[in-house]
XYZ file of C-alpha atoms in Angstrom:
705
model
C 137.422 183.088 -69.869
C 137.158 183.322 -66.147
C 137.642 187.071 -63.946
C 140.656 188.215 -64.056
C 142.967 190.800 -62.364
C 145.387 193.051 -63.641
C 147.571 195.599 -61.222
C 148.059 198.983 -63.430
C 148.303 202.859 -62.952
C 145.150 204.733 -63.464
C 145.780 207.165 -66.602
C 142.016 208.953 -66.575
C 144.339 212.159 -66.003
C 147.826 212.683 -65.618
C 147.905 209.088 -63.587
C 149.806 207.761 -60.856
C 146.826 206.221 -58.895
C 147.342 202.507 -58.548
C 144.644 200.472 -59.425
C 142.987 197.291 -59.526
C 141.573 196.199 -63.013
C 138.762 193.145 -63.019
C 138.959 191.991 -66.635
C 137.092 188.685 -68.647
C 139.651 188.851 -71.094
C 137.541 191.003 -73.804
C 136.150 193.806 -71.363
C 137.388 196.406 -68.456
C 134.094 194.976 -65.871
C 135.212 197.113 -63.118
C 138.276 199.026 -61.973
C 139.317 200.388 -57.607
C 142.108 201.145 -55.884
C 145.319 199.750 -55.469
C 146.300 199.401 -51.914
C 149.690 198.534 -52.425
C 150.130 201.713 -54.086
C 152.717 203.990 -52.530
C 151.055 207.284 -53.517
C 147.118 206.610 -53.403
C 147.288 203.284 -51.022
C 143.526 202.235 -52.191
C 142.283 206.391 -52.924
C 140.989 206.677 -56.114
C 138.876 209.082 -57.538
C 135.558 208.960 -59.359
C 137.057 209.169 -62.761
C 139.293 206.374 -61.947
C 136.197 204.677 -60.610
C 134.301 204.321 -63.287
C 136.973 203.875 -66.281
C 135.118 200.664 -67.378
C 132.357 203.055 -68.216
C 134.600 205.156 -70.468
C 136.345 202.184 -71.412
C 133.192 200.500 -72.918
C 131.123 203.087 -73.389
C 129.070 202.649 -76.898
C 130.377 205.850 -78.771
C 134.227 205.378 -77.936
C 135.663 205.204 -81.448
C 136.600 201.893 -82.886
C 138.439 202.521 -86.168
C 140.088 204.863 -88.441
C 138.155 207.220 -89.696
C 138.902 209.359 -92.736
C 136.575 212.362 -94.258
C 134.120 212.480 -97.165
C 131.962 215.186 -97.155
C 132.948 219.114 -96.269
C 135.313 219.567 -93.177
C 132.926 219.385 -89.862
C 130.290 217.770 -91.471
C 130.636 214.812 -90.021
C 130.375 212.269 -92.588
C 133.019 209.494 -92.599
C 135.076 206.533 -94.435
C 135.914 203.635 -92.413
C 139.407 202.618 -93.539
C 142.000 200.183 -92.263
C 144.766 201.179 -90.331
C 147.643 200.861 -93.230
C 145.770 202.645 -95.372
C 145.114 205.556 -92.845
C 149.298 205.383 -91.987
C 149.837 205.386 -95.666
C 147.774 208.086 -96.559
C 148.723 210.251 -93.744
C 152.893 210.007 -94.063
C 152.357 210.872 -97.633
C 150.425 213.626 -96.918
C 153.062 214.963 -94.184
C 156.236 213.891 -96.703
C 154.644 216.298 -99.278
C 153.863 219.051 -97.028
C 157.345 218.715 -95.513
C 158.833 218.627 -98.834
C 156.769 221.159 -100.292
C 156.399 223.978 -97.793
C 159.508 222.976 -95.209
C 158.803 220.790 -92.142
C 158.116 223.869 -89.964
C 154.730 223.722 -92.127
C 153.250 221.310 -90.058
C 152.305 221.538 -86.427
C 152.269 218.776 -83.765
C 149.770 219.497 -80.576
C 148.786 217.289 -78.008
C 146.874 218.257 -74.800
C 148.015 217.810 -71.571
C 150.858 215.463 -69.982
C 149.827 212.738 -70.794
C 151.781 208.775 -71.287
C 152.606 209.813 -74.960
C 153.890 213.216 -74.356
C 157.494 212.942 -74.588
C 157.208 210.590 -77.857
C 155.056 213.644 -79.375
C 158.339 215.655 -78.954
C 160.593 212.925 -80.415
C 158.058 213.045 -83.272
C 158.614 216.438 -83.637
C 162.168 216.718 -83.950
C 162.726 213.536 -86.048
C 160.451 215.222 -88.315
C 162.447 218.217 -87.997
C 159.417 220.864 -87.714
C 160.274 223.125 -84.559
C 156.596 223.394 -83.938
C 155.410 221.428 -81.501
C 152.334 222.898 -78.558
C 150.825 222.145 -75.236
C 148.922 224.437 -74.078
C 150.579 223.762 -69.987
C 153.764 225.116 -71.745
C 152.802 229.055 -71.133
C 149.821 228.297 -68.999
C 150.414 225.458 -66.550
C 153.463 223.601 -65.349
C 155.972 224.532 -67.006
C 156.582 228.107 -65.941
C 156.638 226.470 -62.688
C 159.316 224.109 -63.662
C 161.776 226.371 -66.061
C 161.909 228.833 -62.795
C 162.142 226.458 -60.621
C 165.569 225.649 -62.288
C 166.377 228.455 -62.778
C 166.444 229.351 -59.092
C 167.309 225.951 -57.500
C 168.556 223.427 -60.127
C 165.550 221.521 -59.593
C 161.644 221.124 -59.089
C 160.625 221.259 -55.872
C 157.693 218.666 -54.244
C 156.142 218.310 -51.085
C 157.457 216.074 -48.878
C 154.118 214.387 -47.729
C 156.075 210.598 -48.064
C 158.610 211.081 -44.981
C 158.389 210.401 -41.336
C 158.635 214.059 -40.955
C 155.184 216.241 -41.204
C 155.131 220.056 -42.795
C 153.861 222.363 -39.569
C 152.825 224.490 -42.185
C 151.417 223.957 -45.695
C 150.665 227.102 -47.606
C 148.515 226.524 -50.798
C 148.823 229.083 -53.892
C 146.771 228.993 -56.784
C 145.908 225.473 -56.252
C 142.909 223.168 -55.041
C 144.592 219.846 -54.899
C 141.911 218.104 -53.462
C 139.968 218.467 -56.635
C 142.534 219.200 -59.248
C 145.363 216.947 -58.478
C 146.126 215.379 -61.322
C 149.918 214.559 -61.651
C 150.172 211.180 -59.181
C 147.887 211.536 -57.154
C 148.713 214.257 -54.520
C 145.163 214.317 -53.212
C 145.720 210.884 -51.001
C 149.162 212.056 -48.868
C 147.911 215.134 -48.726
C 144.559 214.085 -47.078
C 146.607 212.165 -44.973
C 149.120 215.260 -43.867
C 146.036 217.835 -43.322
C 144.827 215.078 -40.586
C 148.189 215.715 -38.728
C 146.475 219.209 -37.640
C 149.170 221.173 -39.391
C 148.967 225.181 -39.898
C 147.003 225.502 -43.512
C 147.090 228.824 -45.385
C 145.624 228.997 -48.394
C 145.962 231.919 -51.270
C 142.680 232.121 -54.101
C 140.210 234.056 -54.837
C 137.619 231.320 -54.504
C 137.106 229.107 -51.163
C 137.902 226.467 -52.777
C 137.543 222.706 -51.911
C 141.094 222.889 -50.082
C 140.628 225.872 -48.824
C 137.893 225.383 -47.295
C 140.345 223.030 -45.218
C 142.449 225.505 -44.658
C 142.649 227.575 -41.018
C 143.210 230.892 -43.379
C 141.990 232.132 -46.164
C 143.561 235.106 -48.461
C 141.208 235.530 -51.624
C 143.777 237.427 -53.558
C 142.633 239.781 -56.355
C 143.512 237.603 -60.051
C 147.023 238.992 -61.418
C 148.511 240.206 -58.317
C 150.246 237.368 -56.685
C 153.767 238.671 -57.703
C 152.834 241.694 -55.046
C 151.593 238.902 -52.229
C 154.644 237.460 -52.471
C 157.143 240.460 -52.291
C 155.014 241.298 -49.407
C 155.512 238.443 -47.239
C 159.353 238.484 -48.095
C 159.660 241.586 -47.425
C 157.533 240.960 -43.813
C 160.228 238.016 -43.690
C 163.022 239.482 -43.936
C 161.917 242.800 -41.960
C 161.359 240.703 -38.907
C 164.601 238.757 -39.207
C 162.383 235.467 -40.047
C 164.724 234.269 -42.658
C 166.918 230.719 -42.622
C 170.296 233.101 -41.712
C 172.425 230.118 -42.409
C 171.231 228.971 -45.479
C 170.753 232.156 -46.864
C 174.674 232.735 -45.997
C 176.050 229.249 -47.377
C 173.048 228.496 -50.276
C 172.569 231.362 -51.964
C 173.457 234.253 -53.391
C 171.688 238.036 -54.074
C 169.845 238.208 -50.931
C 171.236 241.663 -50.142
C 170.077 242.810 -54.027
C 166.577 241.092 -52.848
C 166.192 242.517 -49.097
C 167.469 246.359 -50.697
C 164.756 245.472 -53.378
C 161.632 244.311 -51.777
C 162.266 247.668 -48.870
C 159.152 249.528 -50.181
C 156.773 246.362 -50.827
C 154.911 246.323 -48.120
C 152.136 244.742 -46.582
C 150.060 247.999 -46.617
C 151.421 248.584 -50.606
C 150.326 244.873 -51.314
C 146.962 245.826 -49.960
C 146.196 248.396 -52.273
C 146.803 245.796 -54.842
C 145.371 242.685 -53.905
C 142.366 243.541 -51.866
C 144.042 241.103 -48.925
C 144.281 243.239 -45.757
C 147.836 244.185 -44.718
C 147.310 242.396 -40.879
C 146.553 238.952 -42.771
C 149.662 239.628 -45.136
C 151.847 240.086 -42.255
C 150.272 237.206 -40.308
C 150.320 234.426 -43.077
C 154.014 235.245 -43.597
C 155.142 235.404 -40.349
C 153.174 231.646 -39.640
C 154.709 230.419 -42.939
C 158.288 231.536 -41.686
C 157.944 230.378 -38.226
C 156.100 227.069 -39.006
C 158.929 224.753 -40.187
C 159.186 222.709 -42.236
C 156.520 224.314 -44.654
C 155.707 223.333 -47.811
C 154.324 225.855 -50.805
C 151.943 223.892 -52.884
C 151.405 226.007 -56.089
C 149.185 225.864 -58.905
C 148.442 227.435 -61.969
C 146.885 230.458 -60.881
C 150.216 231.898 -61.181
C 150.727 231.132 -64.454
C 147.652 232.072 -66.697
C 148.264 236.167 -66.970
C 150.516 238.551 -68.097
C 153.166 238.397 -65.195
C 153.555 234.812 -65.335
C 157.690 234.722 -64.996
C 157.829 237.050 -62.220
C 154.805 235.840 -60.298
C 156.412 232.000 -59.957
C 159.796 233.930 -59.298
C 158.423 236.031 -56.736
C 156.371 233.104 -55.071
C 159.617 230.721 -55.295
C 162.132 232.607 -53.271
C 159.728 232.661 -50.541
C 161.054 228.601 -50.263
C 164.379 229.725 -49.971
C 164.512 232.286 -48.118
C 162.786 230.248 -45.428
C 165.054 227.002 -45.558
C 162.170 224.750 -46.836
C 164.355 223.446 -49.570
C 165.554 219.990 -49.335
C 164.112 218.962 -45.836
C 162.309 216.332 -44.266
C 158.431 217.965 -44.087
C 159.433 220.754 -46.506
C 159.717 221.052 -50.453
C 162.562 217.919 -51.400
C 164.050 217.950 -55.232
C 163.527 215.469 -57.018
C 165.553 212.428 -57.792
C 164.671 211.321 -61.294
C 166.190 207.690 -61.238
C 165.797 206.995 -65.092
C 167.310 208.213 -68.169
C 165.832 211.150 -69.726
C 163.433 210.320 -72.418
C 165.474 210.702 -75.655
C 164.385 213.045 -77.245
C 166.378 213.285 -80.670
C 167.094 217.044 -80.411
C 170.597 216.798 -82.286
C 167.905 215.862 -84.948
C 166.581 218.923 -85.347
C 168.673 221.354 -87.084
C 169.863 224.577 -85.868
C 168.031 226.707 -89.154
C 164.984 224.554 -88.605
C 164.889 225.641 -84.546
C 165.271 229.368 -85.007
C 162.420 229.080 -87.327
C 160.358 228.244 -84.440
C 157.020 229.972 -83.572
C 157.330 232.619 -81.120
C 161.220 231.289 -80.005
C 162.928 234.646 -80.558
C 160.204 236.875 -78.518
C 159.406 234.221 -75.831
C 162.820 232.791 -74.859
C 161.921 230.535 -72.200
C 159.239 228.973 -74.138
C 160.721 228.868 -77.458
C 164.285 229.715 -76.952
C 167.175 227.314 -76.190
C 167.032 228.148 -72.464
C 163.270 226.959 -72.361
C 162.760 223.909 -70.337
C 160.907 222.352 -73.396
C 161.158 224.508 -76.615
C 158.143 224.954 -78.297
C 155.968 226.882 -80.497
C 153.755 229.901 -79.193
C 150.245 229.005 -79.668
C 148.679 231.796 -80.731
C 151.562 232.661 -82.637
C 150.622 229.150 -84.693
C 146.978 230.464 -85.290
C 148.522 233.750 -86.717
C 150.815 231.438 -88.882
C 147.440 229.142 -90.078
C 145.478 232.306 -90.334
C 147.520 235.237 -91.704
C 150.730 233.382 -93.118
C 153.017 235.294 -90.791
C 156.369 234.401 -90.426
C 155.339 231.742 -92.709
C 152.103 230.024 -93.370
C 151.030 226.686 -91.524
C 149.073 223.772 -93.537
C 149.469 220.874 -91.679
C 148.559 219.715 -88.074
C 148.630 216.474 -86.041
C 147.105 216.298 -83.291
C 147.408 213.913 -80.256
C 144.754 213.786 -77.502
C 143.827 217.515 -77.244
C 141.117 219.378 -78.145
C 141.988 222.410 -78.486
C 137.914 224.351 -79.612
C 137.385 223.982 -75.812
C 140.668 224.310 -74.551
C 142.502 227.233 -76.323
C 141.768 230.837 -75.722
C 139.554 232.582 -78.487
C 138.173 229.270 -79.792
C 136.710 231.205 -82.395
C 139.738 232.105 -84.467
C 141.114 228.522 -83.712
C 137.954 226.939 -85.651
C 138.872 229.033 -88.440
C 142.485 228.280 -88.655
C 141.707 224.663 -87.821
C 139.049 225.258 -91.388
C 142.058 226.556 -93.428
C 144.814 223.840 -92.634
C 145.467 220.926 -95.647
C 145.443 218.318 -93.288
C 144.053 217.812 -89.719
C 145.327 214.314 -87.843
C 143.222 213.945 -84.431
C 144.024 210.915 -82.053
C 141.374 210.594 -79.790
C 138.849 208.168 -77.380
C 135.471 210.094 -78.650
C 134.380 212.188 -81.407
C 135.154 215.953 -80.202
C 134.680 219.601 -81.343
C 138.392 219.419 -82.697
C 137.885 215.996 -84.136
C 134.958 216.489 -85.867
C 137.038 219.156 -88.271
C 139.906 216.362 -89.313
C 141.033 214.769 -92.024
C 141.135 211.905 -90.278
C 140.327 210.515 -86.777
C 142.416 207.784 -85.051
C 141.229 205.637 -82.347
C 143.438 206.040 -79.167
C 144.041 203.424 -76.670
C 142.914 203.870 -73.297
C 144.655 203.681 -70.442
C 143.796 200.129 -69.732
C 145.011 199.176 -73.303
C 148.785 200.882 -72.964
C 152.083 199.952 -71.983
C 154.366 203.152 -70.644
C 156.797 203.556 -67.934
C 156.508 206.832 -65.626
C 158.846 208.494 -63.683
C 156.927 211.524 -61.374
C 160.149 213.369 -60.149
C 158.431 216.342 -61.092
C 155.463 215.547 -58.289
C 156.512 212.745 -55.664
C 160.235 213.386 -55.976
C 161.616 209.881 -57.336
C 159.127 207.266 -57.875
C 158.610 205.191 -60.567
C 155.180 203.383 -62.342
C 155.218 200.981 -65.247
C 152.513 199.508 -66.400
C 151.499 197.270 -69.348
C 148.402 196.946 -71.640
C 145.670 194.549 -69.231
C 143.534 193.906 -72.714
C 143.157 195.566 -76.609
C 140.416 196.891 -77.800
C 140.021 196.042 -81.110
C 141.352 198.903 -83.759
C 142.543 201.343 -81.355
C 146.319 201.834 -80.844
C 148.292 203.285 -78.695
C 149.801 207.223 -79.395
C 153.134 206.275 -79.589
C 152.579 202.537 -81.843
C 150.886 205.415 -84.170
C 153.834 207.638 -84.239
C 156.441 204.894 -84.548
C 154.456 203.551 -87.439
C 153.971 207.101 -89.105
C 157.897 207.341 -88.135
C 158.949 204.298 -90.398
C 157.035 204.878 -93.057
C 158.661 208.426 -93.291
C 162.194 207.324 -93.038
C 162.582 209.599 -89.552
C 165.925 209.042 -87.585
C 165.387 207.034 -84.597
C 162.333 205.040 -86.072
C 163.976 202.009 -86.036
C 163.702 202.601 -82.151
C 160.163 201.618 -81.126
C 158.371 203.039 -77.792
C 159.067 200.201 -75.358
C 162.760 200.259 -76.689
C 162.748 203.557 -74.893
C 161.559 202.651 -71.932
C 164.297 199.792 -71.772
C 167.112 202.070 -72.307
C 165.098 204.757 -69.988
C 165.927 202.061 -66.969
C 168.882 200.769 -67.523
C 170.665 202.616 -64.633
C 168.461 200.206 -62.398
C 169.282 197.505 -64.418
C 166.185 196.139 -65.712
C 164.215 196.064 -68.412
C 160.415 197.409 -69.094
C 158.862 193.704 -68.712
C 160.409 193.589 -65.291
C 159.492 196.743 -64.340
C 155.769 196.204 -65.132
C 155.726 193.391 -63.175
C 156.857 195.029 -60.081
C 154.380 197.881 -61.082
C 155.924 200.153 -58.599
C 160.069 201.609 -58.375
C 160.656 203.611 -54.947
C 164.229 204.047 -54.164
C 164.455 205.728 -51.114
C 164.421 208.931 -49.591
C 167.529 211.563 -49.703
C 167.328 215.049 -48.261
C 169.897 217.803 -48.439
C 171.550 216.793 -51.448
C 172.655 220.099 -52.165
C 175.657 219.472 -49.614
C 176.608 216.877 -51.170
C 176.264 218.424 -55.349
C 175.275 221.903 -54.769
C 172.240 222.905 -56.691
C 172.395 222.820 -60.274
C 172.857 226.213 -61.389
C 175.050 228.625 -62.652
C 176.570 229.496 -58.835
C 175.784 226.040 -57.628
C 173.580 227.993 -55.333
C 169.796 228.900 -55.023
C 170.087 232.112 -57.212
C 167.423 234.614 -55.665
C 168.925 237.500 -57.988
C 168.717 235.472 -61.203
C 171.837 236.638 -63.207
C 170.502 233.773 -65.849
C 167.463 236.023 -66.584
C 169.148 239.331 -66.504
C 171.542 238.202 -69.467
C 168.473 237.020 -71.244
C 166.771 240.174 -71.023
C 164.576 239.989 -68.125
C 164.693 241.277 -64.443
C 166.658 239.447 -62.059
C 164.318 240.328 -59.388
C 160.345 239.945 -59.499
C 158.276 242.881 -59.585
C 154.494 243.362 -59.867
C 153.161 244.163 -62.573
C 149.346 245.139 -62.818
C 147.129 242.759 -65.153
C 146.598 245.037 -68.526
C 143.173 244.154 -68.183
C 141.312 244.959 -64.653
C 139.898 247.522 -62.218
C 143.255 249.683 -62.298
C 144.451 249.220 -66.007
C 140.741 249.955 -67.379
C 138.659 251.947 -65.018
C 137.272 253.247 -68.478
C 135.585 249.543 -68.681
C 133.937 249.081 -65.097
C 130.825 250.605 -65.774
C 130.095 247.684 -68.411
C 132.564 244.780 -66.916
C 132.727 246.008 -62.976
C 133.212 242.309 -62.215
C 136.621 240.022 -62.344
C 136.498 236.801 -64.436
C 138.346 233.798 -63.585
C 138.603 230.678 -65.790
C 139.772 226.686 -65.631
C 138.176 225.706 -62.091
C 138.077 222.390 -61.954
C 135.639 219.728 -61.050
C 136.737 216.106 -59.985
C 133.893 214.210 -62.340
C 135.674 215.446 -65.640
C 139.332 216.118 -66.365
C 139.445 219.442 -68.719
C 137.379 218.922 -71.775
C 136.706 215.310 -71.364
C 133.738 213.137 -69.720
C 130.830 214.376 -70.357
C 129.635 212.109 -72.263
C 129.870 209.506 -69.480
C 126.152 209.295 -67.827
C 128.151 207.885 -64.427
C 130.008 211.258 -64.572
C 127.640 213.684 -65.710
C 125.048 212.813 -63.518
C 126.796 214.025 -60.961
C 127.915 217.544 -62.715
C 124.835 217.917 -65.490
C 125.123 221.341 -66.075
C 127.854 224.193 -65.743
C 127.854 226.912 -63.316
C 129.698 230.164 -62.612
C 129.921 230.638 -58.849
C 129.338 234.215 -58.027
C 129.621 236.024 -54.914
C 126.003 236.069 -53.027
C 126.070 240.294 -53.113
C 126.788 240.303 -56.610
C 123.846 237.535 -57.378
C 121.304 239.540 -55.517
C 122.467 242.928 -56.764
C 121.137 241.170 -60.332
C 118.505 239.445 -58.852
C 119.739 236.241 -59.534
C 119.514 232.988 -57.781
C 121.266 230.141 -56.974
C 120.350 227.598 -60.376
C 119.404 230.490 -62.745
C 120.577 230.453 -66.071
C 122.752 233.437 -66.458
C 125.293 234.696 -69.377
C 128.595 235.789 -68.351
C 130.027 238.258 -70.634
C 133.375 239.892 -71.623
C 134.538 242.842 -73.956
C 135.212 239.049 -75.975
C 131.867 237.253 -75.876
C 129.308 235.490 -73.746
C 128.269 232.579 -72.792
C 125.506 230.679 -70.743
C 125.883 228.977 -67.784
C 123.997 228.403 -64.520
C 124.392 230.582 -61.083
C 126.350 228.633 -58.517
C 125.943 231.370 -55.327
C 127.865 231.578 -52.941
C 129.933 233.413 -49.789
C 132.847 231.035 -51.083
C 134.218 233.765 -53.236
C 135.855 237.479 -53.602
C 133.356 239.433 -53.881
C 133.756 240.646 -56.962
C 134.701 238.047 -58.487
C 133.284 234.847 -61.177
C 133.867 231.928 -61.601
C 133.780 229.611 -64.893
C 134.462 225.673 -65.037
C 136.163 225.234 -68.560
C 136.056 222.223 -70.924
C 132.277 222.233 -71.402
C 131.048 221.193 -74.316
C 127.726 218.860 -74.992
C 128.282 215.743 -76.452
C 125.168 214.905 -77.539
C 124.520 218.616 -79.719
C 128.103 217.124 -81.767
C 125.264 216.811 -84.293
C 124.401 219.977 -84.365
C 128.038 221.884 -84.858
C 127.530 221.192 -88.859
C 124.268 223.475 -88.858
C 124.928 225.433 -85.812
C 128.581 226.550 -84.477
C 126.925 228.175 -81.369
C 126.577 224.898 -79.756
C 130.690 225.055 -79.335
C 130.301 228.493 -77.727
C 127.469 228.200 -75.727
C 129.439 227.077 -72.277
C 132.443 227.359 -73.816
C 134.792 229.948 -70.852
C 137.812 230.583 -73.808
C 135.200 232.251 -75.928
C 135.846 234.943 -73.184
C 139.161 234.602 -72.709
C 141.867 236.494 -74.148
C 145.261 235.226 -76.170
C 145.670 238.973 -77.436
C 149.072 240.804 -76.451
C 150.201 241.678 -74.003
C 151.907 238.556 -73.162
C 154.440 237.548 -70.306
C 157.993 238.583 -71.990
C 159.704 235.087 -71.131
C 156.700 232.644 -71.792
C 154.349 234.186 -74.150
C 151.628 233.354 -71.189
C 148.511 234.841 -72.017
C 145.297 236.436 -69.723
C 142.701 233.216 -68.937
C 141.805 235.043 -65.110
C 142.050 238.355 -64.309
C 139.840 239.886 -66.532
C 136.976 242.311 -66.472
C 133.438 240.883 -66.889
C 129.674 240.883 -65.954
C 126.577 238.823 -65.186
C 123.091 239.248 -65.740
C 120.382 236.967 -64.973
C 119.013 235.337 -68.971
C 116.031 236.517 -70.155
């Protein structure tokens, strides 16, 4: 067979870049960017370009595996798909009958193609306990707050004729970490226009280096900075009076609330100078239209709700919502994914772990009601509020990506059933009873609507080829659903795609031929239909939050472990830790076994300021220990001036596939460079989302002997 080309959508991260896939019918030969993509226009990151290396890797899982030895020993029996699915379905059914469906947790990782189908499966199964780390720590707090405040989620307008005059990057490094419909290419094009750019970030990240102003904020103090900027904008009369008068509620309350939140007040908290706070506020307010690009740096602390709320209000008072060149509200032209919410009985929903305590994570007002992850492991390890006994994990590696991974490992080893669907054997999959080989993005059929990241684009992709015995996660779920006789099991995932596309008058096969569906942009949609909030306006003062028992206006809350709250720890831990900085070669804990990518970043690094390194006798490239009260890891120093002098930044997701066989004999190989050994999943949590602390923790660094 000769070489063929197939246009598709790369999903090596969340996805969105157009791809041209070259294949000989058996293997992917190479991948390049598709110049016809309305978003990426031919650009593709190094991960996508190396997709053939991933798809064809000799260590890729290619057959279902059943555990033979002790959990984690790495002894496996190869079995057929029919045997695998029959046995898993029987074990799931036994747990459901004997202990209730709530005893089974459905887990998944970052937002991939199977995301909604996993939620649908959990509802049909009758378990209220599904999780994904981002629901409390990444993106979902921003989505939820946006819906509470504006009735929709705003995204940057980089695609219309009008370009932003100002971009404010807040805790976001999209030139490296863009993983949603690939923001980076459009952003690069916009930056070439010469607009004003401001970065709020403890690090001078790759994006911050492109900015004309850098505010090196103390981690965990975002609300204080945003409140001070609101104060400046109101005090100087830089707000959009027409928009506020006609389209918002609560401005008077906001003005009174922020009177004392001056730049001088915030400077003492954030360690950003009062002059810089004032200048940044004035630039953002005066240079319109403006875009506010926010990231997960806002969400990984115990003041997640109010920090995100304070930043969200900045958009509204400057009138930058749904205007050309500003932040536009997405238009979802697809039908909503049928999640079968009505199949989860209300008495089961009330059993959701964390629902009562964290109403915007697990309650009825939550954007995607889900379980609280620390609570799940309390239930597994301690039986509180009941014992969790089974876990099905789709595309996630919780031993690397959850805080307090040692407790996670303790819990995983207690389970009666652990099923993991993966591309490669991982530390988590090594502990499983069954490991199922997943399809790579070149082997899947998928429909992707992206109103959360690019206003209203729809992408459809069909499989280029199929690797024998590897199966798409949605297919696995459908097969389990049939065996369990779950509601909705007669509907395949491709039937769901047809249902979603009905408003457009096409089916999935036709959409996959077109690949890109791009309805025209529309601005000022609120003039036609108002905002989708109870008041039909932007809610600066949130009566909805007040009814739920949360503050209707945002305030700063000092991080519970930090220089101000924990001065007694400073002698031992004088520095402030942030984790989670990304590398473009990897995606979370993925791709460390891909030689072409690993060569570009062969070892884990911690970024520290030259003054910190000098005081400790640390040179660039030295092996160092990073320590917190919870543990220590070994990484390599990257000595730089591009970070606040008191901050240490550690990359996350690091493990060593070449040492996987050692984990049975020496679990320390798993903790060696695992940033989550340092993080904290204990209370206090954000009261609404249950967010725990991955940033703003006290630490120290010392040279390894």
